[in-house]
GROMACS .gro file of C-alpha atoms in nm:
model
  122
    1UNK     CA    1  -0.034   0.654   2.157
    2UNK     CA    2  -0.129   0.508   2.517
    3UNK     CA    3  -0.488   0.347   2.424
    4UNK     CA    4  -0.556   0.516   2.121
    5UNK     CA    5  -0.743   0.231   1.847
    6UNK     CA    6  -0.586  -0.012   1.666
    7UNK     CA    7  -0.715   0.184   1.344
    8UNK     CA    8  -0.570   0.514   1.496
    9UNK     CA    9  -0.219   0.395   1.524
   10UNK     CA   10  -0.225   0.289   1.168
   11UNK     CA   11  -0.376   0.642   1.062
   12UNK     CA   12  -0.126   0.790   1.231
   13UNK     CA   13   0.158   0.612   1.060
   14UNK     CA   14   0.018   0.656   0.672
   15UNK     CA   15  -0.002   1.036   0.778
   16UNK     CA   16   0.325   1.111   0.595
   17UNK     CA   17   0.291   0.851   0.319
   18UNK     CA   18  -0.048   1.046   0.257
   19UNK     CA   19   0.080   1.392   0.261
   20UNK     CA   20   0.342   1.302  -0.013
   21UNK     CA   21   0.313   1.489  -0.330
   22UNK     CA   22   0.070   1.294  -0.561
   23UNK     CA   23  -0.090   1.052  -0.362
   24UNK     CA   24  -0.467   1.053  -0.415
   25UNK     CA   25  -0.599   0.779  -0.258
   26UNK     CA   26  -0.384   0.531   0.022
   27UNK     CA   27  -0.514   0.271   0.193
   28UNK     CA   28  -0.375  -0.053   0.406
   29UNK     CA   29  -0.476  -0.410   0.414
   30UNK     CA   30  -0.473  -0.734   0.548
   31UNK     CA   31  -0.312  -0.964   0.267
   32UNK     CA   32  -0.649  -1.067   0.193
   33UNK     CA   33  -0.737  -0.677   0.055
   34UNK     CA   34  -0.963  -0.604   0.375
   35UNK     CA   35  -0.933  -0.242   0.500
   36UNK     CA   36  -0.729  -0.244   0.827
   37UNK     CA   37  -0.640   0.171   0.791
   38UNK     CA   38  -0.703   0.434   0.571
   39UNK     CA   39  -0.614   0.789   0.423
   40UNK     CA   40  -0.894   0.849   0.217
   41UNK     CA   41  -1.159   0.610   0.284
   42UNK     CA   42  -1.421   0.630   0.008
   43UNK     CA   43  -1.680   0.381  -0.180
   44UNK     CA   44  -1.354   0.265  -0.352
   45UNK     CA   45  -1.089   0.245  -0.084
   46UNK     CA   46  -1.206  -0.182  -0.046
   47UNK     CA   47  -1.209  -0.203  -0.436
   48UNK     CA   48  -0.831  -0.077  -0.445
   49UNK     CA   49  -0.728  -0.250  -0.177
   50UNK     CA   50  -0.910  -0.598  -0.292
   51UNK     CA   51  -0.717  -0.565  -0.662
   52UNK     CA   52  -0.400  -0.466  -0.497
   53UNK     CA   53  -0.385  -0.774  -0.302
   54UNK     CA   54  -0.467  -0.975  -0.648
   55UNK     CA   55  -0.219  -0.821  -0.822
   56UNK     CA   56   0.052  -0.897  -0.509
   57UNK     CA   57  -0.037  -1.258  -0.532
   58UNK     CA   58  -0.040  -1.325  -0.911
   59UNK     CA   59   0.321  -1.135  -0.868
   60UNK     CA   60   0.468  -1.369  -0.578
   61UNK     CA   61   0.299  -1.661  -0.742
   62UNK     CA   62   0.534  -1.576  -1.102
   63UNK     CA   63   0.817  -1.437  -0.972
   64UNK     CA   64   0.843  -1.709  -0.651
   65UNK     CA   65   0.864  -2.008  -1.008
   66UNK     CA   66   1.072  -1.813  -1.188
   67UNK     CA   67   1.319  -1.637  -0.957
   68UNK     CA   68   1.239  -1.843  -0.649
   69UNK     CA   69   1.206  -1.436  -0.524
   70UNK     CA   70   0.946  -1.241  -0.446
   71UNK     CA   71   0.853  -0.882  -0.566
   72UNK     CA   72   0.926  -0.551  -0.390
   73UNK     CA   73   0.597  -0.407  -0.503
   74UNK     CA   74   0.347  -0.421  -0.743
   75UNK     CA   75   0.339  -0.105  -1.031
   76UNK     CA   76   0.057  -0.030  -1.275
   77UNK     CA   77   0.065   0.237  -1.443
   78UNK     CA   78  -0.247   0.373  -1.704
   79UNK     CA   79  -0.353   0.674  -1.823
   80UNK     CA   80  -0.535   0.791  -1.500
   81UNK     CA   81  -0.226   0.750  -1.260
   82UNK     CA   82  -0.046   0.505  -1.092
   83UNK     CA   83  -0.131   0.179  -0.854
   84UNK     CA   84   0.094   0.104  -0.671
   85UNK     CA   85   0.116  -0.173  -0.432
   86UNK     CA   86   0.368  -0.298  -0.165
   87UNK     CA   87   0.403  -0.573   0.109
   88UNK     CA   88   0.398  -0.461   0.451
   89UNK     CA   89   0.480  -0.773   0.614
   90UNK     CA   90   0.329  -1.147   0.597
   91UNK     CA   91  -0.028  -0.970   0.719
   92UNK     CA   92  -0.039  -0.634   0.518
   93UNK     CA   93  -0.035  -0.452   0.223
   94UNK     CA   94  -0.050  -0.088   0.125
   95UNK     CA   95  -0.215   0.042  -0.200
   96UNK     CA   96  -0.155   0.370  -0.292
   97UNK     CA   97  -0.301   0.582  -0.608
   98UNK     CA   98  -0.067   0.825  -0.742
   99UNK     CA   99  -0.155   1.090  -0.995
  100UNK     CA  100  -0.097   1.083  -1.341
  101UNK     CA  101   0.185   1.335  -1.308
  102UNK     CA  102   0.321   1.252  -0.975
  103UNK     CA  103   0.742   1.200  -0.907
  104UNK     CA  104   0.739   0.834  -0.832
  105UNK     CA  105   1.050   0.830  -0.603
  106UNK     CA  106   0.923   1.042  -0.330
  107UNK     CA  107   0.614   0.822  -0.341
  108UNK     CA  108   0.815   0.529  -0.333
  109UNK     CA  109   1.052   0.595  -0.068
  110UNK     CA  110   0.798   0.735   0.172
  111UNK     CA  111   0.585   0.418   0.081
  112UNK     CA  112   0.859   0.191   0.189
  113UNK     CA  113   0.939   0.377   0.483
  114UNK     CA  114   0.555   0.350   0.544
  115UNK     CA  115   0.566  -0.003   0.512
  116UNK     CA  116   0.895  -0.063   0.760
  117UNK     CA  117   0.699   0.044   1.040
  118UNK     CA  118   0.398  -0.119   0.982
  119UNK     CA  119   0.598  -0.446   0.976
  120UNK     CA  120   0.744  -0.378   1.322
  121UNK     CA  121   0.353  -0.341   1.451
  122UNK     CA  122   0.169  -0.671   1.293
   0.00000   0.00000   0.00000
């Protein structure tokens, strides 16, 4: 990807992630919940990505006291689907929305695969 954007390279990697069975929305983030790429940007892609880097906190903050560990990712899981949201690094996170119905294990291995390679770049 000789010159191609910043936001391009990024694309590029989540291509897979997003063509997983079941993913309906995907998005990546600065640890603060900023947009830095996206699979489906819409008016909600910031809103995801914003609550997904809440949750990832509040989850560090308890498990760091009571584990002295931190989480893997982030699940929630309501009638609509599933958030799901995972480290990618110290800078990054990626949020993903997962159908109702969807396998979670594809998801989830894809999503950490995903998240590998995004930790070699920032």
């Amino acid at each position: 990807m000789k010159g191609g954007k910043i936001s391009d390279i990024f694309n590029n990697i989540l291509l897979d992630l997003k063509n997983t069975e079941g993913v309906r929305m995907l998005e990546l983030a600065g640890r603060d919940g900023f947009l830095i790429g996206s699979g489906y940007e819409n008016d909600d892609s910031e809103t995801l990505t914003l609550m997904s880097a809440a949750m990832l906190k509040a989850a560090e903050n308890i498990t760091s006291k009571l584990e002295h560990e931190l989480p893997n990712r982030v699940i929630v899981d309501y009638n609509g689907g599933k958030i799901i949201a995972v480290n990618a690094g110290q800078k990054a996170l990626i949020s993903v929305l997962a159908a109702k119905d969807a396998a979670l294990e594809p998801i989830l291995s894809e999503l950490e695969r995903t998240a590998g390679k995004i930790k070699e770049i920032i």
